[in-house]
Coordinates of N, CA and C in Angstrom, one line a residue:
M1 N -192.5 42.8 58.3 CA -191.1 43.2 58.5 C -190.7 44.0 57.3
A2 N -190.0 45.0 57.5 CA -189.6 45.9 56.4 C -188.3 45.4 55.8
S3 N -188.2 45.6 54.5 CA -186.9 45.3 53.8 C -185.9 46.4 54.0
E4 N -184.8 46.2 53.4 CA -183.7 47.3 53.5 C -184.2 48.6 52.7
K5 N -185.1 48.4 51.8 CA -185.6 49.6 51.0 C -186.7 50.4 51.8
V6 N -187.3 49.7 52.8 CA -188.4 50.3 53.6 C -187.9 50.6 55.0
I7 N -188.0 51.9 55.4 CA -187.5 52.3 56.7 C -188.6 52.0 57.8
T8 N -188.2 51.5 58.9 CA -189.1 51.4 60.1 C -189.1 52.7 60.8
L9 N -190.2 53.4 60.8 CA -190.3 54.7 61.4 C -190.8 54.6 62.8
S10 N -190.4 55.6 63.6 CA -190.8 55.6 65.0 C -190.8 57.1 65.4
A11 N -191.3 57.4 66.6 CA -191.2 58.8 67.2 C -189.8 59.3 67.2
E12 N -188.8 58.4 67.4 CA -187.4 58.7 67.6 C -186.8 59.2 66.2
N13 N -187.2 58.6 65.1 CA -186.6 59.0 63.9 C -187.5 59.7 62.9
W14 N -188.7 60.0 63.3 CA -189.7 60.7 62.5 C -189.3 62.0 61.9
A15 N -188.8 62.9 62.8 CA -188.4 64.2 62.3 C -187.3 64.1 61.3
R16 N -186.3 63.3 61.5 CA -185.1 63.2 60.6 C -185.6 62.5 59.3
E17 N -186.4 61.4 59.3 CA -186.7 60.7 58.1 C -187.9 61.2 57.3
V18 N -188.8 61.9 58.0 CA -190.0 62.4 57.3 C -190.0 64.0 57.2
E19 N -190.0 64.6 58.3 CA -190.2 66.1 58.4 C -189.0 66.8 57.8
Q20 N -187.8 66.3 57.9 CA -186.6 67.0 57.4 C -186.1 66.4 56.1
S21 N -186.8 65.4 55.6 CA -186.3 64.7 54.4 C -186.3 65.7 53.2
T22 N -185.2 65.6 52.4 CA -185.1 66.4 51.2 C -185.8 65.7 50.0
E23 N -186.2 64.4 50.2 CA -186.9 63.7 49.1 C -188.3 63.4 49.6
P24 N -189.3 63.2 48.7 CA -190.6 62.8 49.1 C -190.6 61.5 49.9
V25 N -191.6 61.4 50.8 CA -191.6 60.2 51.7 C -193.0 59.6 51.6
L26 N -193.1 58.3 51.4 CA -194.4 57.6 51.5 C -194.4 56.9 52.9
V27 N -195.4 57.2 53.7 CA -195.5 56.6 55.0 C -196.7 55.7 55.1
D28 N -196.5 54.4 55.4 CA -197.5 53.4 55.5 C -197.8 53.3 57.0
F29 N -199.0 53.8 57.4 CA -199.5 53.6 58.8 C -200.2 52.3 58.9
W30 N -199.7 51.4 59.7 CA -200.2 50.0 59.8 C -200.1 49.4 61.2
A31 N -200.7 48.2 61.3 CA -200.6 47.5 62.6 C -200.5 46.0 62.3
V32 N -199.9 45.3 63.2 CA -199.7 43.9 63.0 C -201.0 43.1 62.8
W33 N -202.0 43.5 63.6 CA -203.3 42.7 63.6 C -204.2 43.1 62.4
C34 N -203.8 44.0 61.6 CA -204.6 44.5 60.5 C -204.5 43.7 59.2
G35 N -205.5 43.0 58.8 CA -205.5 42.2 57.6 C -205.2 43.0 56.4
P36 N -205.9 44.1 56.1 CA -205.6 44.9 54.9 C -204.2 45.4 54.9
C37 N -203.6 45.7 56.1 CA -202.3 46.2 56.2 C -201.3 45.1 55.7
R38 N -201.6 43.8 56.1 CA -200.7 42.7 55.7 C -200.9 42.5 54.2
M39 N -202.1 42.7 53.6 CA -202.3 42.6 52.2 C -201.5 43.6 51.4
I40 N -201.4 44.9 51.9 CA -200.8 45.9 51.1 C -199.3 45.9 51.3
A41 N -198.8 45.2 52.3 CA -197.3 45.3 52.6 C -196.5 44.9 51.4
P42 N -196.8 43.8 50.7 CA -195.9 43.5 49.6 C -196.0 44.5 48.4
V43 N -197.2 45.2 48.3 CA -197.4 46.3 47.3 C -196.4 47.4 47.7
V44 N -196.4 47.8 49.0 CA -195.5 48.8 49.5 C -194.1 48.5 49.2
E45 N -193.7 47.2 49.4 CA -192.3 46.8 49.1 C -192.0 47.0 47.7
E46 N -192.9 46.6 46.8 CA -192.7 46.8 45.3 C -192.6 48.3 45.0
I47 N -193.4 49.1 45.6 CA -193.4 50.6 45.4 C -192.0 51.1 45.8
A48 N -191.5 50.6 46.9 CA -190.2 51.1 47.4 C -189.1 50.7 46.4
A49 N -189.2 49.5 45.8 CA -188.2 49.1 44.8 C -188.3 49.9 43.5
D50 N -189.6 50.1 43.0 CA -189.9 50.8 41.8 C -189.5 52.3 41.8
Y51 N -189.7 52.9 43.0 CA -189.4 54.3 43.2 C -188.1 54.7 43.8
E52 N -187.3 53.7 44.0 CA -186.0 53.9 44.6 C -185.2 55.1 44.0
G53 N -184.8 56.0 44.8 CA -184.0 57.1 44.4 C -185.0 58.3 44.1
R54 N -186.3 58.1 44.0 CA -187.2 59.2 43.8 C -188.2 59.4 45.0
L55 N -188.3 58.3 45.8 CA -189.3 58.3 46.9 C -188.7 57.5 48.1
K56 N -188.7 58.0 49.3 CA -188.3 57.3 50.4 C -189.6 56.6 50.9
V57 N -189.5 55.3 51.4 CA -190.7 54.6 51.9 C -190.4 54.2 53.3
G58 N -191.4 54.4 54.2 CA -191.3 54.0 55.6 C -192.6 53.5 56.1
K59 N -192.5 52.6 57.1 CA -193.7 52.0 57.8 C -193.7 52.5 59.2
L60 N -194.9 52.9 59.7 CA -195.1 53.3 61.1 C -196.2 52.5 61.7
N61 N -195.8 51.7 62.7 CA -196.7 50.9 63.5 C -197.6 51.8 64.4
V62 N -198.9 51.9 64.1 CA -199.7 52.8 64.8 C -199.9 52.4 66.3
D63 N -199.8 51.1 66.6 CA -199.9 50.7 68.0 C -198.8 51.2 68.8
E64 N -197.6 51.3 68.2 CA -196.4 51.8 69.0 C -196.2 53.3 68.9
N65 N -197.0 53.9 67.9 CA -196.8 55.4 67.7 C -198.1 56.1 67.5
N66 N -199.1 55.8 68.4 CA -200.4 56.3 68.1 C -200.5 57.9 68.2
E67 N -199.5 58.5 68.9 CA -199.6 60.0 68.9 C -199.2 60.6 67.5
L68 N -198.3 59.9 66.8 CA -198.0 60.4 65.4 C -199.2 60.1 64.5
A69 N -199.8 59.0 64.6 CA -201.0 58.7 63.8 C -202.1 59.7 64.0
A70 N -202.3 60.1 65.3 CA -203.3 61.1 65.6 C -202.9 62.4 65.1
R71 N -201.7 62.8 65.1 CA -201.2 64.1 64.7 C -201.6 64.3 63.2
Y72 N -201.5 63.2 62.4 CA -201.8 63.3 61.0 C -203.2 62.8 60.6
G73 N -204.1 62.7 61.6 CA -205.5 62.4 61.4 C -205.7 61.0 60.8
V74 N -204.9 60.0 61.2 CA -205.1 58.7 60.7 C -206.2 58.0 61.6
M75 N -207.3 57.8 60.9 CA -208.5 57.2 61.6 C -208.7 55.7 61.3
S76 N -208.2 55.3 60.2 CA -208.3 53.8 59.9 C -207.0 53.4 59.2
I77 N -206.7 52.1 59.2 CA -205.5 51.6 58.6 C -205.8 50.5 57.6
P78 N -205.0 50.3 56.6 CA -203.8 51.1 56.3 C -204.2 52.5 55.7
T79 N -203.4 53.4 56.2 CA -203.4 54.8 55.6 C -202.0 55.0 55.1
L80 N -201.9 55.5 53.9 CA -200.6 55.9 53.4 C -200.6 57.4 53.1
L81 N -199.6 58.1 53.6 CA -199.5 59.5 53.3 C -198.2 59.8 52.5
V82 N -198.3 60.6 51.5 CA -197.1 61.1 50.8 C -196.7 62.4 51.4
F83 N -195.5 62.6 51.8 CA -195.0 63.8 52.4 C -194.0 64.5 51.4
K84 N -194.2 65.8 51.2 CA -193.2 66.6 50.5 C -192.8 67.8 51.4
N85 N -191.5 68.0 51.5 CA -191.1 69.1 52.4 C -191.7 69.0 53.8
G86 N -191.8 67.8 54.3 CA -192.3 67.6 55.6 C -193.8 67.7 55.8
Q87 N -194.5 67.9 54.7 CA -196.0 68.1 54.9 C -196.7 67.0 54.0
P88 N -197.8 66.5 54.6 CA -198.6 65.5 53.8 C -199.2 66.2 52.6
V89 N -199.1 65.6 51.4 CA -199.7 66.1 50.2 C -200.7 65.2 49.5
E90 N -200.7 63.9 50.0 CA -201.6 62.9 49.4 C -201.9 61.9 50.6
R91 N -203.2 61.6 50.7 CA -203.7 60.6 51.7 C -204.4 59.5 50.9
I92 N -203.9 58.3 51.2 CA -204.5 57.1 50.5 C -204.9 56.1 51.6
V93 N -206.2 55.9 51.7 CA -206.8 55.1 52.8 C -207.3 53.7 52.2
G94 N -206.9 52.7 52.9 CA -207.4 51.3 52.6 C -206.5 50.7 51.6
F95 N -206.7 49.4 51.4 CA -205.9 48.6 50.4 C -206.1 49.2 49.0
Q96 N -205.0 49.3 48.3 CA -204.9 49.7 46.9 C -204.1 48.8 46.1
P97 N -204.6 48.4 44.9 CA -203.8 47.6 44.0 C -202.6 48.5 43.6
K98 N -201.5 47.8 43.2 CA -200.3 48.5 42.9 C -200.5 49.6 41.8
K99 N -201.3 49.3 40.8 CA -201.4 50.3 39.7 C -202.1 51.6 40.2
E100 N -203.1 51.4 41.0 CA -203.9 52.6 41.6 C -203.0 53.4 42.6
L101 N -202.2 52.6 43.4 CA -201.3 53.3 44.4 C -200.3 54.0 43.6
A102 N -199.7 53.5 42.6 CA -198.6 54.1 41.8 C -199.2 55.4 41.2
A103 N -200.4 55.3 40.7 CA -201.0 56.5 40.0 C -201.2 57.7 41.0
K104 N -201.6 57.3 42.2 CA -201.8 58.4 43.3 C -200.4 58.9 43.7
I105 N -199.4 58.1 43.8 CA -198.1 58.5 44.2 C -197.5 59.4 43.1
D106 N -197.7 59.0 41.8 CA -197.2 59.8 40.7 C -197.9 61.2 40.7
R107 N -199.2 61.3 41.0 CA -199.9 62.5 41.0 C -199.3 63.4 42.1
A108 N -199.0 62.8 43.3 CA -198.4 63.6 44.4 C -197.0 64.1 44.1
L109 N -196.3 63.3 43.4 CA -194.9 63.7 43.1 C -194.8 64.7 41.9
A110 N -195.8 64.8 41.2 CA -195.8 65.7 40.0 C -195.7 67.2 40.4

């Protein structure tokens, strides 16, 4: 379940929240049944809090939005994509400890 700092993304709000966003967006592609997705969820929540005001964070359930996952080449989950100006600029696949995830996000935001 997403906190107030993490947006629940869907096909209905994708364009507004990701493609048209004026700030960078981290999208966590996940599924309820995915063990590594559950493991990274608290890390994503911490990232949302740490980067508040610099990075929008959203979660997209691939089971409910498989066409969006396919559009961005998501082959395994969890996959996290950093978007800038509506385009993916960083792809992070699999569970990442917070320090490594933050380093990759920082690189994408630079």
